[in-house]
Tab-separated table of C-alpha atoms in Angstrom:
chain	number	residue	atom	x	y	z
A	1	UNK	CA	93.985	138.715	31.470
A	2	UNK	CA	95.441	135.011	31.751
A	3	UNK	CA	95.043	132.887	28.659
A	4	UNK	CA	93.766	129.844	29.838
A	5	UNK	CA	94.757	127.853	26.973
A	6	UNK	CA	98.276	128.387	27.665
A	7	UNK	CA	97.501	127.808	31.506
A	8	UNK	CA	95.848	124.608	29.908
A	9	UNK	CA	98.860	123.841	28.277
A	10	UNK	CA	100.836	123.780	31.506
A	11	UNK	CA	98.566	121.679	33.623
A	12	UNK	CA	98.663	119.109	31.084
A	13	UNK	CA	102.627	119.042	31.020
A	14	UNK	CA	102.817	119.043	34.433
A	15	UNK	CA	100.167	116.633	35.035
A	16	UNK	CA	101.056	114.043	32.321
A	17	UNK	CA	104.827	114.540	32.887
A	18	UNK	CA	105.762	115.352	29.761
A	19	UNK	CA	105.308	117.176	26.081
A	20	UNK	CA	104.290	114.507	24.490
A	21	UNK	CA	101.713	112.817	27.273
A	22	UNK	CA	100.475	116.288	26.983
A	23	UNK	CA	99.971	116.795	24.126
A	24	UNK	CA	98.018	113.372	23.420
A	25	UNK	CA	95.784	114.134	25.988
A	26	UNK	CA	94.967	118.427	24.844
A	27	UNK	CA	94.570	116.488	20.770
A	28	UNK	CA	97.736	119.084	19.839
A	29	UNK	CA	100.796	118.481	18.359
A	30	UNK	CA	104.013	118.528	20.850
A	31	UNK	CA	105.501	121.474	19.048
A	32	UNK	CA	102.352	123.744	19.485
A	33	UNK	CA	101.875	123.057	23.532
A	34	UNK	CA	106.007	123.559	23.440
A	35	UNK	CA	104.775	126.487	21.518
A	36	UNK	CA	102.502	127.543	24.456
A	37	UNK	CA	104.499	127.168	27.329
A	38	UNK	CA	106.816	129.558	25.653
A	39	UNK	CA	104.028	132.238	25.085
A	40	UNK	CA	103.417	131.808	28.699
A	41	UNK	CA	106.853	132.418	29.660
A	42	UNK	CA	107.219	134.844	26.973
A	43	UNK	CA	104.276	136.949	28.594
A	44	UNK	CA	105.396	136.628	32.623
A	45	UNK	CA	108.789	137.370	31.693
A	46	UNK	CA	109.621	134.143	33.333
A	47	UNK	CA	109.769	130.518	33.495
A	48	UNK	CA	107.290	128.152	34.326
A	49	UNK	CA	108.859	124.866	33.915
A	50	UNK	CA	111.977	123.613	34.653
A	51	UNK	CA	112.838	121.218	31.884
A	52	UNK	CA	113.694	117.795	33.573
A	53	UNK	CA	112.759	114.392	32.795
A	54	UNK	CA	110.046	115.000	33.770
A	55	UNK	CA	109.551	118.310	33.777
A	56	UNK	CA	109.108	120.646	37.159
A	57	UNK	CA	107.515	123.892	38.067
A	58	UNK	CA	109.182	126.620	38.893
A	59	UNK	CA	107.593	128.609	41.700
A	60	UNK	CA	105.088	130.621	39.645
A	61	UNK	CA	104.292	127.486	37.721
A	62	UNK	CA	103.489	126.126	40.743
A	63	UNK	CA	100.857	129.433	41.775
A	64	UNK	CA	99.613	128.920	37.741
A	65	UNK	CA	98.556	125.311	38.616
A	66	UNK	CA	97.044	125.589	41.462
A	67	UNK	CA	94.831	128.694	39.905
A	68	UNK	CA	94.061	126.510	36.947
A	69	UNK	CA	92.769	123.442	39.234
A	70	UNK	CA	90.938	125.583	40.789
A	71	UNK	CA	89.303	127.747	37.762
A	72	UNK	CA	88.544	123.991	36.693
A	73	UNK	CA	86.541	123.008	39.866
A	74	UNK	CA	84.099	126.129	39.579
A	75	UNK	CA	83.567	125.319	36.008
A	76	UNK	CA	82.286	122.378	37.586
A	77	UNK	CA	80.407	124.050	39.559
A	78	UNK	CA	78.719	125.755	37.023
A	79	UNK	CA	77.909	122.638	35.147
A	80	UNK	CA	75.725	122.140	37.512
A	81	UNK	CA	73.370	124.488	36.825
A	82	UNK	CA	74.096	124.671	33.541
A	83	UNK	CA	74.821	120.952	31.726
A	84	UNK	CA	74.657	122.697	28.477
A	85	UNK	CA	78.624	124.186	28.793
A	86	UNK	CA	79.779	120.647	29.544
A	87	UNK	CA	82.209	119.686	27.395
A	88	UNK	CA	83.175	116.436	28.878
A	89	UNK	CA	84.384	115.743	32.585
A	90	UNK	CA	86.591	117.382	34.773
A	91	UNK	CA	89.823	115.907	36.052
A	92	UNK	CA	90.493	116.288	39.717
A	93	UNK	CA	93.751	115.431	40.833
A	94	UNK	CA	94.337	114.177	44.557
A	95	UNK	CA	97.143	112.954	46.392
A	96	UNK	CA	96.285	109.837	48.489
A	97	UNK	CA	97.831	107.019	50.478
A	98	UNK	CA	98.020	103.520	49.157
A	99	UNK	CA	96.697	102.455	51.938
A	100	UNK	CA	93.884	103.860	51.936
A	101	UNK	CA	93.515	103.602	48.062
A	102	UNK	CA	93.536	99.704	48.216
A	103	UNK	CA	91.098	99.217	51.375
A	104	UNK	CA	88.168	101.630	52.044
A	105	UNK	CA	88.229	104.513	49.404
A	106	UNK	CA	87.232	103.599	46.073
A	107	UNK	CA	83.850	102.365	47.622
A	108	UNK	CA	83.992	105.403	49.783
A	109	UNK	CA	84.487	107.707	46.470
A	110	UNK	CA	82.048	105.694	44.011
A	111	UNK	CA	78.674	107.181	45.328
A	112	UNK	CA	79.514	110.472	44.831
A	113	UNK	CA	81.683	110.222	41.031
A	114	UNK	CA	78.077	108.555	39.812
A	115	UNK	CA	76.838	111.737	39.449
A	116	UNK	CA	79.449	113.698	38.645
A	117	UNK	CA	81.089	114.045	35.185
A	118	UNK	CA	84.555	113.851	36.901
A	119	UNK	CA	87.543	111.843	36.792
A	120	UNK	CA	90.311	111.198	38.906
A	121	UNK	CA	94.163	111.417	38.649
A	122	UNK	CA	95.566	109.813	41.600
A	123	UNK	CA	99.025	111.085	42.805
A	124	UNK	CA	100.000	107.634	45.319
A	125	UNK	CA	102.148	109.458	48.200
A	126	UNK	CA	102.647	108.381	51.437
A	127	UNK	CA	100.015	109.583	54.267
A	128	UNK	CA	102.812	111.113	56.280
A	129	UNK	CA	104.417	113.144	52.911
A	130	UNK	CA	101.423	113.862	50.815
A	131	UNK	CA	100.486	117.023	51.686
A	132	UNK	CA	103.277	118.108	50.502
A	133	UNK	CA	101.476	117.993	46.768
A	134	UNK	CA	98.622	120.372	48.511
A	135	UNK	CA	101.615	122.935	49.179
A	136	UNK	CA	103.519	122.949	45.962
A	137	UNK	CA	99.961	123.518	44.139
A	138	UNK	CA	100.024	120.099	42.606
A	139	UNK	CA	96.935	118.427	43.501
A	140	UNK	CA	93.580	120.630	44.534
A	141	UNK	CA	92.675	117.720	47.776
A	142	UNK	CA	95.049	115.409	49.485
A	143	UNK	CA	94.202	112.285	52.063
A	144	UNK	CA	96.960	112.399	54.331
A	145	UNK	CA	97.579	112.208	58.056
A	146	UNK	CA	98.721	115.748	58.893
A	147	UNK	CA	95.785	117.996	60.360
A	148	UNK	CA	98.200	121.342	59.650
A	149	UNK	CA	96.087	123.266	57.003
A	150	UNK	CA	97.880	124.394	54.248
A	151	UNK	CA	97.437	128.343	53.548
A	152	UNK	CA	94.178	128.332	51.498
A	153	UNK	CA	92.986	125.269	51.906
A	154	UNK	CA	90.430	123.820	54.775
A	155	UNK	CA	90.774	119.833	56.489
A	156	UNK	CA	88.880	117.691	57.748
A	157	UNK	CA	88.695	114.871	60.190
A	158	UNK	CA	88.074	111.423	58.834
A	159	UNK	CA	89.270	109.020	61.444
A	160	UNK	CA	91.735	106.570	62.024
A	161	UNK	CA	93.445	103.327	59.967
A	162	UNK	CA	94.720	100.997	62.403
A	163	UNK	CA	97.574	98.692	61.634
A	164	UNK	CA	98.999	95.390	63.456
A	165	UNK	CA	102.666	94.575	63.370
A	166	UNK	CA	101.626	91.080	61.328
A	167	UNK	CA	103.669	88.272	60.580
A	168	UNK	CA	103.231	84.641	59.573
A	169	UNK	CA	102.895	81.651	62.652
A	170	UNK	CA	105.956	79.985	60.519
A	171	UNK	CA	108.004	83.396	60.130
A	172	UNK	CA	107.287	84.052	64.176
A	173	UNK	CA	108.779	80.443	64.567
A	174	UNK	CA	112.024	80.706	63.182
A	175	UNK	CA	112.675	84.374	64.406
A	176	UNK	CA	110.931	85.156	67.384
A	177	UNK	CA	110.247	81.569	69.460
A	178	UNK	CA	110.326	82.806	72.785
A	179	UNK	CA	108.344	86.106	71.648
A	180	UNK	CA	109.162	89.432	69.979
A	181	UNK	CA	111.570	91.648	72.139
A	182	UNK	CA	114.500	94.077	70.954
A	183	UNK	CA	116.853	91.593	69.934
A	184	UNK	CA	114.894	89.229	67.918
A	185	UNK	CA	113.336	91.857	66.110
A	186	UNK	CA	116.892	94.259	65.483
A	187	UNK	CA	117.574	90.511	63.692
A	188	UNK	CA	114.439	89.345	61.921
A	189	UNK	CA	113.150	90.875	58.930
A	190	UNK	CA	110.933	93.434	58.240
A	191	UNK	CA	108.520	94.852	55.422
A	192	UNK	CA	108.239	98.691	54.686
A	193	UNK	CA	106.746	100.709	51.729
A	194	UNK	CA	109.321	102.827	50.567
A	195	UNK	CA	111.599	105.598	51.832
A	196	UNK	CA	108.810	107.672	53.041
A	197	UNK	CA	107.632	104.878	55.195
A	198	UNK	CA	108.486	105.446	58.915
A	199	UNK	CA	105.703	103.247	60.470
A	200	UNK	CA	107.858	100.124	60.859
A	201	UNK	CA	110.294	102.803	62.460
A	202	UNK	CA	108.079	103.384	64.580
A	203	UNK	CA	106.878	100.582	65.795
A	204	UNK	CA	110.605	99.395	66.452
A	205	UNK	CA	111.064	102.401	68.393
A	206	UNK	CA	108.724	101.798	70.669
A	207	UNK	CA	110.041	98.155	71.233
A	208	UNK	CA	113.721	99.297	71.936
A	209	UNK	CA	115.409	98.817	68.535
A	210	UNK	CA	116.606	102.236	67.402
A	211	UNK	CA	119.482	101.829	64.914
A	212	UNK	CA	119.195	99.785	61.360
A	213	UNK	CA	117.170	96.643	60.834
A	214	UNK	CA	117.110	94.124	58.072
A	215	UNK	CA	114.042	95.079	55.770
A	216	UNK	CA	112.233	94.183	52.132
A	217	UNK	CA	111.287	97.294	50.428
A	218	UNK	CA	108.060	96.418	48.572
A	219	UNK	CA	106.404	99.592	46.793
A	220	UNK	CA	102.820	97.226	46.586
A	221	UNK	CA	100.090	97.234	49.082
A	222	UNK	CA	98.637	93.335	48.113
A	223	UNK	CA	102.782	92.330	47.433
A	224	UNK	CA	103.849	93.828	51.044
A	225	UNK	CA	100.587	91.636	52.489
A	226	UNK	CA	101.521	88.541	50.328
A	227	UNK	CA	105.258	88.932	51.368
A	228	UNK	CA	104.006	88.728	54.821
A	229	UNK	CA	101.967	85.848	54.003
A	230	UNK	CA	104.805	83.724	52.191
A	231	UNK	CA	107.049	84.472	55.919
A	232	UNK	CA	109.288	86.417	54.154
A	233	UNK	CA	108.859	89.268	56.529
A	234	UNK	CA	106.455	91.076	58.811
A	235	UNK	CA	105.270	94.528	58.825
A	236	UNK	CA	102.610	96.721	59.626
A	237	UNK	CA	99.548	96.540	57.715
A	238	UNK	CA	96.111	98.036	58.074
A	239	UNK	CA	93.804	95.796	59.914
A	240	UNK	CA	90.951	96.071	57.282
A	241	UNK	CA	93.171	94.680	54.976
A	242	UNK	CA	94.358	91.748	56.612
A	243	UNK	CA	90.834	90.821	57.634
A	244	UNK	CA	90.589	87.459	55.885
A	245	UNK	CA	94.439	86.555	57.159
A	246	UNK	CA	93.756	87.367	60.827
A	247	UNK	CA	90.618	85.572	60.887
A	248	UNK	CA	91.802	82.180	59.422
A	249	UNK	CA	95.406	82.484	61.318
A	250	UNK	CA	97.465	83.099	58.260
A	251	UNK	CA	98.747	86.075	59.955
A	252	UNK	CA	99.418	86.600	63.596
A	253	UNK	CA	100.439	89.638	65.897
A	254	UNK	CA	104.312	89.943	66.532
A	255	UNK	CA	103.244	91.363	69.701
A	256	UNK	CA	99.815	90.560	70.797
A	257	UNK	CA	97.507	93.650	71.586
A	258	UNK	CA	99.785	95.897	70.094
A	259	UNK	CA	98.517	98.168	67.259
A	260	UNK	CA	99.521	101.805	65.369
A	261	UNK	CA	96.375	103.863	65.208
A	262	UNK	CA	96.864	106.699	62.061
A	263	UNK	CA	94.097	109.160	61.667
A	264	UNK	CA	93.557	110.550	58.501
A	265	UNK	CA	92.592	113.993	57.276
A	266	UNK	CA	91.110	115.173	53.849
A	267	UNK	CA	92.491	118.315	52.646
A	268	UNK	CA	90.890	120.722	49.770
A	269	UNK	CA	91.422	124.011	48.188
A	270	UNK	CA	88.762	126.301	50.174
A	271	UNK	CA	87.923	127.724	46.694
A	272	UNK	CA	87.378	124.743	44.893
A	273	UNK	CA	83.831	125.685	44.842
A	274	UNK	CA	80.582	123.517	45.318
A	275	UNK	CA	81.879	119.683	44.480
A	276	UNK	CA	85.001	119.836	46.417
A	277	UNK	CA	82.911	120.789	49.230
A	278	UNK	CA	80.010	118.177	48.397
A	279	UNK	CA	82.803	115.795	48.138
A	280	UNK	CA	84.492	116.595	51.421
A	281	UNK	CA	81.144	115.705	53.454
A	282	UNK	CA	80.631	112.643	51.386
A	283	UNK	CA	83.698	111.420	52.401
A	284	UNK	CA	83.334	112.168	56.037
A	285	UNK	CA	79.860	110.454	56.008
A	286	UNK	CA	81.824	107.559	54.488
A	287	UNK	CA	84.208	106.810	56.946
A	288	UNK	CA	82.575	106.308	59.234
A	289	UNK	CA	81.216	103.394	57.580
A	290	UNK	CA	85.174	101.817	57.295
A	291	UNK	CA	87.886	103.838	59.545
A	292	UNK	CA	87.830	103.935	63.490
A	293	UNK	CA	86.671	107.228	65.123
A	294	UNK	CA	89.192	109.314	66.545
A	295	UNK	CA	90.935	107.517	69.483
A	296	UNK	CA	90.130	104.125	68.631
């Protein structure tokens, strides 16, 4: 049988990314969860954790956390018919888009988390990357744009964030005054995410520039809008976000009628029990209130 206070123990370090993290959060000392992990390891005959800064799962740490996540879940499940177990809320852990986290989804969420005794830990990945977390057994759901199921797990359509290659009237002045084509833009510069980011990639692609380009790397949703804003760059940026811009002028299209549409899929562990699956429709019933339908 599986001790699930060591399993406990391993979720924490893992999820806090670190001893000590963990052990604030479980009320132990460091040395006793250090003290668990190596009864865990002691027991499989094998390491869980590879000890980095922060620390990593091996493979069967991996398979451990994604069993405890879910164990967690259908003790939520349970809660529900029986309140009198609770012993304070649950912590579900999902991988998500910044995007997505800064426009539509906390309003989408906050219906459904007002009547449950959970709490979130949200893992900020990029949509085209994140469901990488759902394979490695980090996080039990994941928001991402890939509609390729991970073994175990079930996905669902939400629809589609569409983004505008957006640029200040002043920025479009100086660098493109006769009109974005390959070689202004190969020249002028651009705004992306992070390394993960391949939607400004994309977008020059499809306008002929295919090597390097001049960019800002800006790891902030509202700083990669306001960089656009102060002309220091242009990128693309989810319409729904740049409502207030577009509508006064602030922001214009670098090339007019041109837009990226990204659909997005919700992920989940297919035995996460009851409120994963409660919280799968929600969200689907909540989309549609803020993303596009499926082709626009």
């Amino acid at each position: 049988m599986l001790d699930y206070k060591l399993l406990d123990a391993l979720a924490a370090v893992l999820t806090h990314q670190g001893f000590e993290r963990a052990a604030r959060a479980l009320g132990l000392t460091q040395s006793a969860v250090s003290q668990r992990i190596k009864l865990l390891e002691a027991r499989l005959g094998q390491p869980v954790l590879v000890r980095g800064s922060p620390p990593t799962p091996t493979e069967l740490g991996q398979r451990l956390l994604n069993h405890v996540q879910q164990v967690q879940l259908l003790e939520g499940e349970l809660i529900q018919d029986a309140p009198q177990l609770a012993l304070g809320h649950r912590q579900l852990r999902i991988a998500i888009n910044a995007d997505s986290l800064a426009t539509w989804w906390p309003g989408a969420i906050a219906g459904y988390l007002k009547h449950q005794a959970i709490t979130l830990d949200l893992v900020i990945e990029d949509q085209e990357v994140g469901l990488e977390r759902m394979r490695l057994g980090e996080v039990a759901a994941c928001l991402c744009a890939s509609d390729m199921p991970v073994q175990g797990a079930r996905v669902n359509a939400l629809g589609v964030m569409r983004y505008r290659a957006l640029a200040s009237p002043d920025f479009m002045a100086r660098h493109c005054p006769q009109g974005a084509d390959a070689g202004s833009l190969a020249q002028a510069p651009a705004i992306i995410f992070g390394p993960n980011d391949q939607l400004q990639h994309r977008f020059m692609a499809a306008h002929g520039v295919n090597g390097p380009f001049p960019h800002h790397r800006c790891a902030s949703v509202e700083g990669f809008l306001r960089l656009a804003h102060a002309g220091l760059g242009f990128g693309l940026i989810p319409e729904i976000q740049a409502y207030r811009e577009l509508s006064t002028g602030e922001l214009e299209d670098v090339v007019p009628g041109w837009h990226l549409d990204v659909p997005l899929y919700w992920h989940y562990w297919r035995h996460g029990g009851e409120p994963l699956e409660r919280l799968g429709r929600h969200l689907a019933d909540q989309a549609g209130h803020h993303l596009l339908p499926p082709g626009g």
